[in-house]
JSON list of C-alpha atoms in Angstrom, two decimals:
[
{"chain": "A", "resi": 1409, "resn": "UNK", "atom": "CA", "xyz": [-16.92, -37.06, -4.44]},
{"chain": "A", "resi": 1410, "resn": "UNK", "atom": "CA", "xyz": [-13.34, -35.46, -4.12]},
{"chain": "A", "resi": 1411, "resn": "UNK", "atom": "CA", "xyz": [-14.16, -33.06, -0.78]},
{"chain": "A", "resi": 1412, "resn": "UNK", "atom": "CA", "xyz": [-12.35, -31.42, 1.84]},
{"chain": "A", "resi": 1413, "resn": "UNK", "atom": "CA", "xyz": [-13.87, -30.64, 4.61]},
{"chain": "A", "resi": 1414, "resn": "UNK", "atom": "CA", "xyz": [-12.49, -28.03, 7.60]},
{"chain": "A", "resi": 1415, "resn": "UNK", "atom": "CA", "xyz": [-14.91, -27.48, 10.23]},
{"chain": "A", "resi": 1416, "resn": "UNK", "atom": "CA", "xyz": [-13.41, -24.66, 12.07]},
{"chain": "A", "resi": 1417, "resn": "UNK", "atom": "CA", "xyz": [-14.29, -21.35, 10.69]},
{"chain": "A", "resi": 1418, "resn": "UNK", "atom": "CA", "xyz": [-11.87, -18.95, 12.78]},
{"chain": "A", "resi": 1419, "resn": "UNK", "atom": "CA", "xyz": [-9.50, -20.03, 15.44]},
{"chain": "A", "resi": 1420, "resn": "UNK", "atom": "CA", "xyz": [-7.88, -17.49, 18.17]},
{"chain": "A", "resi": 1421, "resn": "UNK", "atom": "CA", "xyz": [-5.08, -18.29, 20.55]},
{"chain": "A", "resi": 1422, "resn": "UNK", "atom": "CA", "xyz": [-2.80, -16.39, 22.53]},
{"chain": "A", "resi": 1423, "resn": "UNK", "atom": "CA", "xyz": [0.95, -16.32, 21.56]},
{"chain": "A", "resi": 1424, "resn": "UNK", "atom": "CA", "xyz": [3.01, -19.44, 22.38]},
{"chain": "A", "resi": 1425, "resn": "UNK", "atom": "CA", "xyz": [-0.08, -21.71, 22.98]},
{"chain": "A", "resi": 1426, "resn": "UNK", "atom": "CA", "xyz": [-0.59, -24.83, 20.34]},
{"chain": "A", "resi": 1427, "resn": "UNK", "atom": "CA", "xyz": [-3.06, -24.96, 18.11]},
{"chain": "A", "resi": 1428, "resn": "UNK", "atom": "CA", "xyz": [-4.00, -27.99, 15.62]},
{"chain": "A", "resi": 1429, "resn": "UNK", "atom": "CA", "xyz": [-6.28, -27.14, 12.61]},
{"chain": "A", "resi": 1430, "resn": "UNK", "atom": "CA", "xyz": [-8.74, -30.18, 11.38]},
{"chain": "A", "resi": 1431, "resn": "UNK", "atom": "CA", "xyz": [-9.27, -31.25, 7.69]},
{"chain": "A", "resi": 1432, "resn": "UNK", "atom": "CA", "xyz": [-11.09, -34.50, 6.77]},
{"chain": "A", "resi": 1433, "resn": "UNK", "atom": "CA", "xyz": [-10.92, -35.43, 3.31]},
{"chain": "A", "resi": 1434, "resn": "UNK", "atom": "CA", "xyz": [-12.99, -37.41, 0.68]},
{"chain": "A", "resi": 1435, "resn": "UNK", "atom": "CA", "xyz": [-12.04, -39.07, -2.27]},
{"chain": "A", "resi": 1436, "resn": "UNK", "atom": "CA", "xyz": [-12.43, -42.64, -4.08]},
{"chain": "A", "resi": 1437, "resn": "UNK", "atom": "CA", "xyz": [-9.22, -42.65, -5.37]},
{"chain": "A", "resi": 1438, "resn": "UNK", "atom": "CA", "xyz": [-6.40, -44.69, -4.14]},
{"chain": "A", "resi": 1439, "resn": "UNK", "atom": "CA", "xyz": [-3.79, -42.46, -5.04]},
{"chain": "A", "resi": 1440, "resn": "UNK", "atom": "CA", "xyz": [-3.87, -38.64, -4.11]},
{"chain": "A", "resi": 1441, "resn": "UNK", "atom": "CA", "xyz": [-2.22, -36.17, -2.75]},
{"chain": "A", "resi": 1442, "resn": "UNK", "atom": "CA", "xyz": [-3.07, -33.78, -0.02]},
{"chain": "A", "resi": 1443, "resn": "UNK", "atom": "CA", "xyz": [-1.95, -30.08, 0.58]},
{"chain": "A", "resi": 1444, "resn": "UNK", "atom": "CA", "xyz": [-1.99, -27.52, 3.22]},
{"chain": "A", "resi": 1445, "resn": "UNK", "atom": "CA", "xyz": [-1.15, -23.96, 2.36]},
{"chain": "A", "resi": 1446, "resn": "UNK", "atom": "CA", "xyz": [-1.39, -20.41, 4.29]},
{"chain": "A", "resi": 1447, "resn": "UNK", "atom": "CA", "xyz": [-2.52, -17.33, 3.23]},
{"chain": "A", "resi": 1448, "resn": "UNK", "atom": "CA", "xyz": [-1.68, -14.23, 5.13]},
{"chain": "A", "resi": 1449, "resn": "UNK", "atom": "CA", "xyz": [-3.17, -11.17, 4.41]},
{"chain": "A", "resi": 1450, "resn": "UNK", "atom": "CA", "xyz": [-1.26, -9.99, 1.94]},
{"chain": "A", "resi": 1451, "resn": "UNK", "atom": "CA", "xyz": [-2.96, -12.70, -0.31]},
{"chain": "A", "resi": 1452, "resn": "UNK", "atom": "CA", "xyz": [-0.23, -15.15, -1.88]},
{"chain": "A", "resi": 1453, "resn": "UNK", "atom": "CA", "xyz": [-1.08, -18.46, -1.07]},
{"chain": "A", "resi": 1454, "resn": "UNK", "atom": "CA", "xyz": [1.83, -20.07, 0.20]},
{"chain": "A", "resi": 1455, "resn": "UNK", "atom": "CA", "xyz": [2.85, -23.93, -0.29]},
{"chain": "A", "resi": 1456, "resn": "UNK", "atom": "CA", "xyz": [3.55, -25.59, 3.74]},
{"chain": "A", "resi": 1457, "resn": "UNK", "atom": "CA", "xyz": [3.29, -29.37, 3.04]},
{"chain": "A", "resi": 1458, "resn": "UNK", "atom": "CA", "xyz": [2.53, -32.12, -0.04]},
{"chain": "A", "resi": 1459, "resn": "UNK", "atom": "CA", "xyz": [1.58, -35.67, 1.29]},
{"chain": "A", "resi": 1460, "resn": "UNK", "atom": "CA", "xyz": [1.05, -38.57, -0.70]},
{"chain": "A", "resi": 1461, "resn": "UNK", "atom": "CA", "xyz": [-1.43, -41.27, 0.16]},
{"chain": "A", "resi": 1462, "resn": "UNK", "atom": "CA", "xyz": [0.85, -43.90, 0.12]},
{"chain": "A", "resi": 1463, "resn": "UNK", "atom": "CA", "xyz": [3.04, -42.02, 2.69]},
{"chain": "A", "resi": 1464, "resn": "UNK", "atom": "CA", "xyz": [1.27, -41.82, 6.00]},
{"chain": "A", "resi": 1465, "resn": "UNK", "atom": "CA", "xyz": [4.69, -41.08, 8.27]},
{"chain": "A", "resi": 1466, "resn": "UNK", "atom": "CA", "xyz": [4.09, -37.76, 10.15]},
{"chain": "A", "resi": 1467, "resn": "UNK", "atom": "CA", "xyz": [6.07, -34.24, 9.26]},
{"chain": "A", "resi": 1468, "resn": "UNK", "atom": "CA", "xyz": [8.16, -31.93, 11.50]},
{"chain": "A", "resi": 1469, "resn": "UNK", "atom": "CA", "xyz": [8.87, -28.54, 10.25]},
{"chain": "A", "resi": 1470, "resn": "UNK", "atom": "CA", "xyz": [10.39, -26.44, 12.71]},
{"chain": "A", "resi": 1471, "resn": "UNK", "atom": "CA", "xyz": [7.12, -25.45, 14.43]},
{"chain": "A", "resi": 1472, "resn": "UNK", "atom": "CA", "xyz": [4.82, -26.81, 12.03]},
{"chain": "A", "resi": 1473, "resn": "UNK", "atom": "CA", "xyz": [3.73, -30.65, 12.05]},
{"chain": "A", "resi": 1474, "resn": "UNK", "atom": "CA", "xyz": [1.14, -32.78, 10.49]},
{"chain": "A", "resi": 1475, "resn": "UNK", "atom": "CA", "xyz": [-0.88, -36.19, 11.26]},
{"chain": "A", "resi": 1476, "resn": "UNK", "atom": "CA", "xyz": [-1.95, -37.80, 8.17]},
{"chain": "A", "resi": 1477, "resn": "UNK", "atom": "CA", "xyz": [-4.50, -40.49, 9.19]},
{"chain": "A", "resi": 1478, "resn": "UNK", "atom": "CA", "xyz": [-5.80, -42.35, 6.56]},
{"chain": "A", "resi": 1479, "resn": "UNK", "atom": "CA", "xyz": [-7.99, -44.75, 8.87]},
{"chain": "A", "resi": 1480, "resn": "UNK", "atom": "CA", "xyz": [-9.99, -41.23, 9.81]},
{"chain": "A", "resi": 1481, "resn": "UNK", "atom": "CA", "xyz": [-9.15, -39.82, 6.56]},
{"chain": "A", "resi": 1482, "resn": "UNK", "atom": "CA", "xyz": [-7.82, -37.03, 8.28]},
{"chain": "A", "resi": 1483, "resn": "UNK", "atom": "CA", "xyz": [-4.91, -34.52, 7.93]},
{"chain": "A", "resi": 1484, "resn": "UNK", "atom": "CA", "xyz": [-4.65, -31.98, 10.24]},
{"chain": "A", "resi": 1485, "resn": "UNK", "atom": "CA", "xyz": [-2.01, -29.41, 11.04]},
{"chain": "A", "resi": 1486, "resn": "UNK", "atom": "CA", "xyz": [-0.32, -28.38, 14.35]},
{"chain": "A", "resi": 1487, "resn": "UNK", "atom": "CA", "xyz": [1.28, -25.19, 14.96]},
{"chain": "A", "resi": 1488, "resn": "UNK", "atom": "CA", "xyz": [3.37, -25.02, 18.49]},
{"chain": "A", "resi": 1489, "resn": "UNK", "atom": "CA", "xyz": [4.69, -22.21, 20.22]},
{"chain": "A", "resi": 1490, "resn": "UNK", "atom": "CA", "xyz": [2.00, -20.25, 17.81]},
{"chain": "A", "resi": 1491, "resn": "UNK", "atom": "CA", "xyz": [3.59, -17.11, 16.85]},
{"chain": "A", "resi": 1492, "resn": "UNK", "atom": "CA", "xyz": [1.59, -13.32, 15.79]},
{"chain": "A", "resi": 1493, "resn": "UNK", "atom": "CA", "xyz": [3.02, -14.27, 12.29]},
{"chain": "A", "resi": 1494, "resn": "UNK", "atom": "CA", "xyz": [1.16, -17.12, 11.76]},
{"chain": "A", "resi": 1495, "resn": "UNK", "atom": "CA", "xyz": [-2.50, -15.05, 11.68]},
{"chain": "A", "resi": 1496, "resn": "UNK", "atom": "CA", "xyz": [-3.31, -16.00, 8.16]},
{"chain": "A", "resi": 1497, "resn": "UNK", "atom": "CA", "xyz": [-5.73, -18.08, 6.68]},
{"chain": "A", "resi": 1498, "resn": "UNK", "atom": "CA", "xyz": [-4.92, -21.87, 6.04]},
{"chain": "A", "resi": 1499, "resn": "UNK", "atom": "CA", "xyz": [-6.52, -24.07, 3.19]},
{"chain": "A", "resi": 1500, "resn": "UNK", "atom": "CA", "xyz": [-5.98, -28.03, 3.32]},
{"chain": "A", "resi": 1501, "resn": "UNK", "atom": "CA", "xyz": [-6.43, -29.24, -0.14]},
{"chain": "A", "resi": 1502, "resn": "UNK", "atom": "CA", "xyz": [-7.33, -32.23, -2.32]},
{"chain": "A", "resi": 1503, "resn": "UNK", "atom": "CA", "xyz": [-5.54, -32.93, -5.32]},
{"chain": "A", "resi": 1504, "resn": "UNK", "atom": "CA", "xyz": [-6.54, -35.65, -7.82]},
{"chain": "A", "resi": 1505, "resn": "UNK", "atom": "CA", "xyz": [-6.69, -36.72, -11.60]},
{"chain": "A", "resi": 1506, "resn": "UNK", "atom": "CA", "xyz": [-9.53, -36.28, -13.36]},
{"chain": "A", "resi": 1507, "resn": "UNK", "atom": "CA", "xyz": [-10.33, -37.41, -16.63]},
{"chain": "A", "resi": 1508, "resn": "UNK", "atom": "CA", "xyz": [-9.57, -34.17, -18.24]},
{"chain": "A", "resi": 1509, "resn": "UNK", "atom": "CA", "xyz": [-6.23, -33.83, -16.11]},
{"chain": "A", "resi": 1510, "resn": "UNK", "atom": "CA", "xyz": [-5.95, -32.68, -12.16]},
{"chain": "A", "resi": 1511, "resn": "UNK", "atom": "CA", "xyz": [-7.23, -30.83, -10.03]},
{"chain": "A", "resi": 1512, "resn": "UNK", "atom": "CA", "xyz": [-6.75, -29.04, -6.80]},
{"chain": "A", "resi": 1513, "resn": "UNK", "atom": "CA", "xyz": [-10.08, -29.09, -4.15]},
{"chain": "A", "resi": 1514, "resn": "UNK", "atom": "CA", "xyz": [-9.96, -26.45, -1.48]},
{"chain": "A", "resi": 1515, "resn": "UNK", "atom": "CA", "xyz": [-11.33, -26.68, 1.46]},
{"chain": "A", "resi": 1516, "resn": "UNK", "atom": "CA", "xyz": [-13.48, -23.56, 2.85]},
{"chain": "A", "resi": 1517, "resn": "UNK", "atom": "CA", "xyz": [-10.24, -22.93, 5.16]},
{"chain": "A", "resi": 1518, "resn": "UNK", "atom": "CA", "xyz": [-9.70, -21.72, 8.81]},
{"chain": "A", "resi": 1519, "resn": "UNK", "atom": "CA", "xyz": [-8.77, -18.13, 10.16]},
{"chain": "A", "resi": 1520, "resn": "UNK", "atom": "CA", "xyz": [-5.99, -17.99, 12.39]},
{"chain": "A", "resi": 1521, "resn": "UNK", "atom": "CA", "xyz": [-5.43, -15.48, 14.65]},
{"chain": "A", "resi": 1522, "resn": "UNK", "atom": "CA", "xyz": [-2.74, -14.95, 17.13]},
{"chain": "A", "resi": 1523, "resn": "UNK", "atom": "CA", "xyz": [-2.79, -12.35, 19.70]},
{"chain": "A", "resi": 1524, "resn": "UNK", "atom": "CA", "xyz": [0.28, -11.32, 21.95]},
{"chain": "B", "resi": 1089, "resn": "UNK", "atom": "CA", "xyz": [13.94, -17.17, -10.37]},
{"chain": "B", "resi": 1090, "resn": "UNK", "atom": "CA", "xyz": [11.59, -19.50, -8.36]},
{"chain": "B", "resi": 1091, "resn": "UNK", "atom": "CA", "xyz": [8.58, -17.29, -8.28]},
{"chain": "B", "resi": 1092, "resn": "UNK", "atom": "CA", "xyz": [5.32, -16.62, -10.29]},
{"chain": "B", "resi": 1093, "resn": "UNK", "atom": "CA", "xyz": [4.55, -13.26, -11.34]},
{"chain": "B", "resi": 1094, "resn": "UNK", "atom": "CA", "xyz": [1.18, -11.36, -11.52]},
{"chain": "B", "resi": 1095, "resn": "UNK", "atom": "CA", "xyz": [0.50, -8.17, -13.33]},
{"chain": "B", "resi": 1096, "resn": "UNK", "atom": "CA", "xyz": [-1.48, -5.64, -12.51]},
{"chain": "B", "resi": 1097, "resn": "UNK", "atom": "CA", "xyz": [-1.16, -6.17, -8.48]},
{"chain": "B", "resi": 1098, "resn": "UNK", "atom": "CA", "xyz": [-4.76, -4.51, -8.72]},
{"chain": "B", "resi": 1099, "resn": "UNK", "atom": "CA", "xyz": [-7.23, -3.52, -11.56]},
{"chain": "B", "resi": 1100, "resn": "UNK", "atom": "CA", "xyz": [-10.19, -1.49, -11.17]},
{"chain": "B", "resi": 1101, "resn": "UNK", "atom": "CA", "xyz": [-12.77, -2.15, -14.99]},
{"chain": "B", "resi": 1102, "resn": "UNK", "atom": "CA", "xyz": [-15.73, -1.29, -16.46]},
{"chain": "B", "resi": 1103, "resn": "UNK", "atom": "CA", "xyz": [-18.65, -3.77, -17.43]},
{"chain": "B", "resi": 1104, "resn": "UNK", "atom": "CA", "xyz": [-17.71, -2.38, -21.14]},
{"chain": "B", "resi": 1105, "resn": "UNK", "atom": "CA", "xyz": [-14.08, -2.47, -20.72]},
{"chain": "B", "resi": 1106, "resn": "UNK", "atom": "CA", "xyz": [-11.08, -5.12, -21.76]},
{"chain": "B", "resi": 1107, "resn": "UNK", "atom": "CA", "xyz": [-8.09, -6.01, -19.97]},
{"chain": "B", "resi": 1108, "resn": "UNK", "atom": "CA", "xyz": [-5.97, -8.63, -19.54]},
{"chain": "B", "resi": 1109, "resn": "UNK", "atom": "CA", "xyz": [-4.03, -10.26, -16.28]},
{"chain": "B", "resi": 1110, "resn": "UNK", "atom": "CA", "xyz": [-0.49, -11.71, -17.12]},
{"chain": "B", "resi": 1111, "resn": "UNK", "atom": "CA", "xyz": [0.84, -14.64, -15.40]},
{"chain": "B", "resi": 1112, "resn": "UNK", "atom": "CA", "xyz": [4.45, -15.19, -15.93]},
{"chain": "B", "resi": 1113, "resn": "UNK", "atom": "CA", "xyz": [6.93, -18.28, -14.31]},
{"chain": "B", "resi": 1114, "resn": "UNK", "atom": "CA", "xyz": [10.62, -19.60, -15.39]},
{"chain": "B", "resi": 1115, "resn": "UNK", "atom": "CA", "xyz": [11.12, -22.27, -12.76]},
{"chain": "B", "resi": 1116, "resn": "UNK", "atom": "CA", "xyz": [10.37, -24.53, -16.30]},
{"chain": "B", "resi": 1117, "resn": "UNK", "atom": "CA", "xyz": [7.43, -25.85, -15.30]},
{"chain": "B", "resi": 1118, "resn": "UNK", "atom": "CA", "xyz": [5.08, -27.18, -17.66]},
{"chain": "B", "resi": 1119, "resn": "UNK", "atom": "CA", "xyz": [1.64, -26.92, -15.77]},
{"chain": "B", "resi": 1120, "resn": "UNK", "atom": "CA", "xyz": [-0.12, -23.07, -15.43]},
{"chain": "B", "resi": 1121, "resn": "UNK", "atom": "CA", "xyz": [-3.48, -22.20, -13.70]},
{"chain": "B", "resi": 1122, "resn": "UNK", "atom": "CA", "xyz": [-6.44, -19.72, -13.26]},
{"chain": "B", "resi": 1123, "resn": "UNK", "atom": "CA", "xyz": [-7.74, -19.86, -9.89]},
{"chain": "B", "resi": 1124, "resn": "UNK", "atom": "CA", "xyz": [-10.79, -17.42, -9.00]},
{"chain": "B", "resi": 1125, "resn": "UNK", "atom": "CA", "xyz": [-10.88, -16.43, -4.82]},
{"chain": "B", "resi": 1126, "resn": "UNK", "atom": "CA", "xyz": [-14.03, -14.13, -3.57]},
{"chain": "B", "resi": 1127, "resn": "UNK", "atom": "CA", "xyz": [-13.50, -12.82, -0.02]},
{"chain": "B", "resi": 1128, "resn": "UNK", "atom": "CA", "xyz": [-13.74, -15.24, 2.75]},
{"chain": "B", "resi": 1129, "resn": "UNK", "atom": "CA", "xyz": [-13.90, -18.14, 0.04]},
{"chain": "B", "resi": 1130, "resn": "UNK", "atom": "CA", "xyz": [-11.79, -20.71, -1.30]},
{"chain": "B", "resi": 1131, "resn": "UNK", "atom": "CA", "xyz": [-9.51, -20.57, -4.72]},
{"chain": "B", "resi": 1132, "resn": "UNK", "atom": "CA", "xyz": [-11.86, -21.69, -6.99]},
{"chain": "B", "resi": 1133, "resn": "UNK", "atom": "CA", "xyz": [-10.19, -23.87, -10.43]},
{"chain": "B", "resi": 1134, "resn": "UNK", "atom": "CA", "xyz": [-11.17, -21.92, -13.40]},
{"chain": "B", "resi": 1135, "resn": "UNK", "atom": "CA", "xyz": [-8.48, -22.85, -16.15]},
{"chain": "B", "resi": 1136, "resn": "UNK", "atom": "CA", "xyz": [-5.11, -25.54, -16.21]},
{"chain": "B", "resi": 1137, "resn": "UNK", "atom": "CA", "xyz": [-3.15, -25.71, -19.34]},
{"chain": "B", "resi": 1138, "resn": "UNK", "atom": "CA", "xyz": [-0.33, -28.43, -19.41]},
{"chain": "B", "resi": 1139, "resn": "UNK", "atom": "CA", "xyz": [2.19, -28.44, -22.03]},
{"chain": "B", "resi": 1140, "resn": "UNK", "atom": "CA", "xyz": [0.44, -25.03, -23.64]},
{"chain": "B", "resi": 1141, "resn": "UNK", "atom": "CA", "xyz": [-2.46, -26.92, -24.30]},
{"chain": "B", "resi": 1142, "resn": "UNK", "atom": "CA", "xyz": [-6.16, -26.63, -22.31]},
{"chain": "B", "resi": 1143, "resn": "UNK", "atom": "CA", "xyz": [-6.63, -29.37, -20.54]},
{"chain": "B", "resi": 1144, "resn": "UNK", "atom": "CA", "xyz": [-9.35, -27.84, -18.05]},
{"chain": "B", "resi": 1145, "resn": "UNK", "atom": "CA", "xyz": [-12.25, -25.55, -18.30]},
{"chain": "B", "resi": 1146, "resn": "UNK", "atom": "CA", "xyz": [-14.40, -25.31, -15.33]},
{"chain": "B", "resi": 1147, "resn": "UNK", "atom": "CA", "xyz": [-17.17, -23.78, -17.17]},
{"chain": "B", "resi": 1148, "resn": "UNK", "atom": "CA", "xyz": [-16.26, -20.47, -16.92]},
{"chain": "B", "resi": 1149, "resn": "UNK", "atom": "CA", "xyz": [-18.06, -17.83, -18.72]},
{"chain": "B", "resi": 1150, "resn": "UNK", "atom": "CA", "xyz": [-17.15, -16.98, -21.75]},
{"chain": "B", "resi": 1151, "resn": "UNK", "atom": "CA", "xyz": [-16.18, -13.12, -20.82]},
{"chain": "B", "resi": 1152, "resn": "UNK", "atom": "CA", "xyz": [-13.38, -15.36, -19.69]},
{"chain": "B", "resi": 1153, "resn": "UNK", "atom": "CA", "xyz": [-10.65, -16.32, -21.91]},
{"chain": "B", "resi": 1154, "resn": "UNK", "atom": "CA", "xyz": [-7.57, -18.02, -21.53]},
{"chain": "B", "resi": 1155, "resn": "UNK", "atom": "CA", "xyz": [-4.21, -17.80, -23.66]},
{"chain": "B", "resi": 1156, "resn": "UNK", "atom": "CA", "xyz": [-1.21, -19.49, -23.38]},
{"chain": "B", "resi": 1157, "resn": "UNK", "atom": "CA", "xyz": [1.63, -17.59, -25.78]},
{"chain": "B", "resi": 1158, "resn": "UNK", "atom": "CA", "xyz": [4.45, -20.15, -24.59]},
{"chain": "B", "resi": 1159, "resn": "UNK", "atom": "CA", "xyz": [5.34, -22.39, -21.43]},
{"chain": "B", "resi": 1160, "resn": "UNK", "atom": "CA", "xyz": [6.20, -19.37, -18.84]},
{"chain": "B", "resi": 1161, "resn": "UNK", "atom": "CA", "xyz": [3.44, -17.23, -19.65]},
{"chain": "B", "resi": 1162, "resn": "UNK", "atom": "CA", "xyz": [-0.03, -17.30, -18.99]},
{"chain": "B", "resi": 1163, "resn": "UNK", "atom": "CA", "xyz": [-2.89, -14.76, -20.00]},
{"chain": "B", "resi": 1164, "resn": "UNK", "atom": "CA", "xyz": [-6.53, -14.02, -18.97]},
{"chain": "B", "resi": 1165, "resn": "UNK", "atom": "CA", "xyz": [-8.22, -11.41, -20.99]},
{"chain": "B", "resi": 1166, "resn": "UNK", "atom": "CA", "xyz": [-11.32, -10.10, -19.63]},
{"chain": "B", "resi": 1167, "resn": "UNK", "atom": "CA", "xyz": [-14.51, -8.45, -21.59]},
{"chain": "B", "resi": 1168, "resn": "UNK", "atom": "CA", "xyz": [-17.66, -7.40, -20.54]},
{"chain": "B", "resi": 1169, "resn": "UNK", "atom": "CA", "xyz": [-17.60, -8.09, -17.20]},
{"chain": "B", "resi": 1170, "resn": "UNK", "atom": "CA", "xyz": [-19.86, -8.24, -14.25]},
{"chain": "B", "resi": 1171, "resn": "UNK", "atom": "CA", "xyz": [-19.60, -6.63, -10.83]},
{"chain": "B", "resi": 1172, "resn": "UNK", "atom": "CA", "xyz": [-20.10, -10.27, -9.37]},
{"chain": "B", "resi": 1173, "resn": "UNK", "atom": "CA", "xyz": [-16.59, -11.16, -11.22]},
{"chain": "B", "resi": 1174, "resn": "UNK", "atom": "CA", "xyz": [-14.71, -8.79, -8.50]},
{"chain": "B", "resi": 1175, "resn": "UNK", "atom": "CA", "xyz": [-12.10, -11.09, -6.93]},
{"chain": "B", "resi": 1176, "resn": "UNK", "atom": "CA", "xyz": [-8.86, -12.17, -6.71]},
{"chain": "B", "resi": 1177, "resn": "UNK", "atom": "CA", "xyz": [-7.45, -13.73, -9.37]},
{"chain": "B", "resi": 1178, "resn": "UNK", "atom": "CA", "xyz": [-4.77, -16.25, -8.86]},
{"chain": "B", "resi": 1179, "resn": "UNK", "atom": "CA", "xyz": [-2.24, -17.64, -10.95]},
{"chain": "B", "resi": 1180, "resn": "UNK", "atom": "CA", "xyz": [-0.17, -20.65, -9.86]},
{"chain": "B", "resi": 1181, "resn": "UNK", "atom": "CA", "xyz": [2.28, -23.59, -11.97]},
{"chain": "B", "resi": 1182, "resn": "UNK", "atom": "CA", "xyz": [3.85, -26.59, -10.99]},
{"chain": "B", "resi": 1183, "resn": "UNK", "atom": "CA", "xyz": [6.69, -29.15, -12.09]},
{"chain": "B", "resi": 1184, "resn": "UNK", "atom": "CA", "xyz": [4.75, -31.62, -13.61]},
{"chain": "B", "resi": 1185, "resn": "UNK", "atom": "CA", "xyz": [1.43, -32.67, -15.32]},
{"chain": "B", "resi": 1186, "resn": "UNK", "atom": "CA", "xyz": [-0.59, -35.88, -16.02]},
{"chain": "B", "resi": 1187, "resn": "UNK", "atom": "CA", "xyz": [0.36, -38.62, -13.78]},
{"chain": "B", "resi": 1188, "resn": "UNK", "atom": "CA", "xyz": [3.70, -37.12, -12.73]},
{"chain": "B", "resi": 1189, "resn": "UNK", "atom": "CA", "xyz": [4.20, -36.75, -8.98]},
{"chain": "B", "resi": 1190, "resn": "UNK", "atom": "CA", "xyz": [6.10, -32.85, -9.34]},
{"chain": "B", "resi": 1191, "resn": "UNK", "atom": "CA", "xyz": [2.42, -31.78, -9.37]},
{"chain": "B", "resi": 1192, "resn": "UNK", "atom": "CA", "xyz": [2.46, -28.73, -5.91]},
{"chain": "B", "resi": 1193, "resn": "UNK", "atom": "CA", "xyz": [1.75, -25.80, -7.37]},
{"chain": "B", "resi": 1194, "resn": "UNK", "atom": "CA", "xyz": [3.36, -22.21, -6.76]},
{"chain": "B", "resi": 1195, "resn": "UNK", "atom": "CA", "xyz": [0.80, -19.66, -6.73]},
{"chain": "B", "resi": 1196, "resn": "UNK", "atom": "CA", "xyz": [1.41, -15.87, -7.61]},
{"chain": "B", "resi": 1197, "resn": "UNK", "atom": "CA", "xyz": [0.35, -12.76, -5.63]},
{"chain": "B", "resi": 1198, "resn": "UNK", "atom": "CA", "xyz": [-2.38, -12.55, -7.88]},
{"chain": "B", "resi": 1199, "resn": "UNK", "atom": "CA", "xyz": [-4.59, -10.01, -9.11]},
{"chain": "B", "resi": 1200, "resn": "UNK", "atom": "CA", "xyz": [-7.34, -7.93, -7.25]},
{"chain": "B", "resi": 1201, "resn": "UNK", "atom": "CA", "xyz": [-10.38, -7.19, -9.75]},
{"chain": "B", "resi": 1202, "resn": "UNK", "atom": "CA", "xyz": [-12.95, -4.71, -9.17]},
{"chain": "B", "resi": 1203, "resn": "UNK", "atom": "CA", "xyz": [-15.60, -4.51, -11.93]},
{"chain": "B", "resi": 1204, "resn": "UNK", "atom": "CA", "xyz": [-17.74, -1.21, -11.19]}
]
């Protein structure tokens, strides 16, 4: 099964506290690529990181960082210093080949909100 | 131009009524989707074409149909739809297609579909 999995439903923090969101991932394949993207309410999904499963070095981005743990098949997403602009929704995502092409497996995402 | 498009921002149909949603892109890519997103759910896959041609159909209903007039447009033309079809309707595209690693895909804005 190709299956992402991200068991928190809605996080809330305060403003400048950290908060990591959780996404396990399932898949037979050896290569594959994972995804996270945000979604504020406005709707657009927008792109925040690709990672390969041959590449398992962490990511900075400003802010943003992510621990891709293949051992735990695991890639979860820290925020620090959260900000009010990053209440949005956030998908992790599975994408893999099929036999008809690819395809791109959501997870059921997590709601973040940030308070001042 | 590195955006995707979406027309109408929001459409409001009959059960008896057609209409189409346009996608449009010019970053060259050769990859265009249909992704379906009720509230509080994930974007569901409903379409990929790659090079023009349809290379995925996640069994969507047949009130459902795809067209692909040239590489940077996309169309979804919609007939006799239900209530339960309300959503968001989201286009995205991305570099490459088969096995090539250009594969994160730039979503639109998307569409918002009520069917009364």
């Amino acid at each position: 099964a190709q299956k992402v999995t991200q068991a928190q439903t809605e996080i809330s923090v305060v403003e400048k506290e950290d908060v990591t969101l959780d996404c396990v991932y399932e898949t037979r394949d050896t290569t594959y690529y994972l995804f996270w993207y945000k979604q504020p309410p406005s709707g657009e999904l927008v792109f925040l990181i690709r990672r390969n499963s041959f590449d398992e070095q962490n990511e900075i981005s400003g802010r943003y960082s992510w621990n891709f743990q293949k051992s735990t098949s695991s890639f979860n997403f820290t925020i620090t210093a959260s900000q009010v602009v990053d209440s949005a929704v956030y998908f992790c995502a599975l994408f893999f080949l099929t036999n008809s092409g690819y395809a791109l497996n959501f997870g059921k995402g997590t709601s973040l909100l940030v308070t001042p | 131009d590195t955006e995707v498009t979406q027309t109408p921002k929001h459409l409001v149909m009959g059960m008896t009524n057609k209409k189409s949603l346009k996608c449009e892109q010019h970053m060259g890519h050769r990859a265009m989707y249909w992704y379906k997103q009720k509230a509080k759910k994930p974007p569901e896959l409903m379409f990929v074409y790659s090079y023009e041609k349809l290379s995925i159909n996640e069994s969507v209903p047949s009130r459902f149909s795809p067209e692909c007039p040239n590489s940077s447009l996309l169309n979804l033309h919609l007939h006799a739809l239900q209530p339960e079809d309300s959503a968001l309707y989201l286009c995205a595209s991305s570099p490459g297609s088969g096995t090539s690693v250009n594969n994160e895909q730039f979503f639109g804005p998307g569409t918002r579909l009520t069917v009364l």
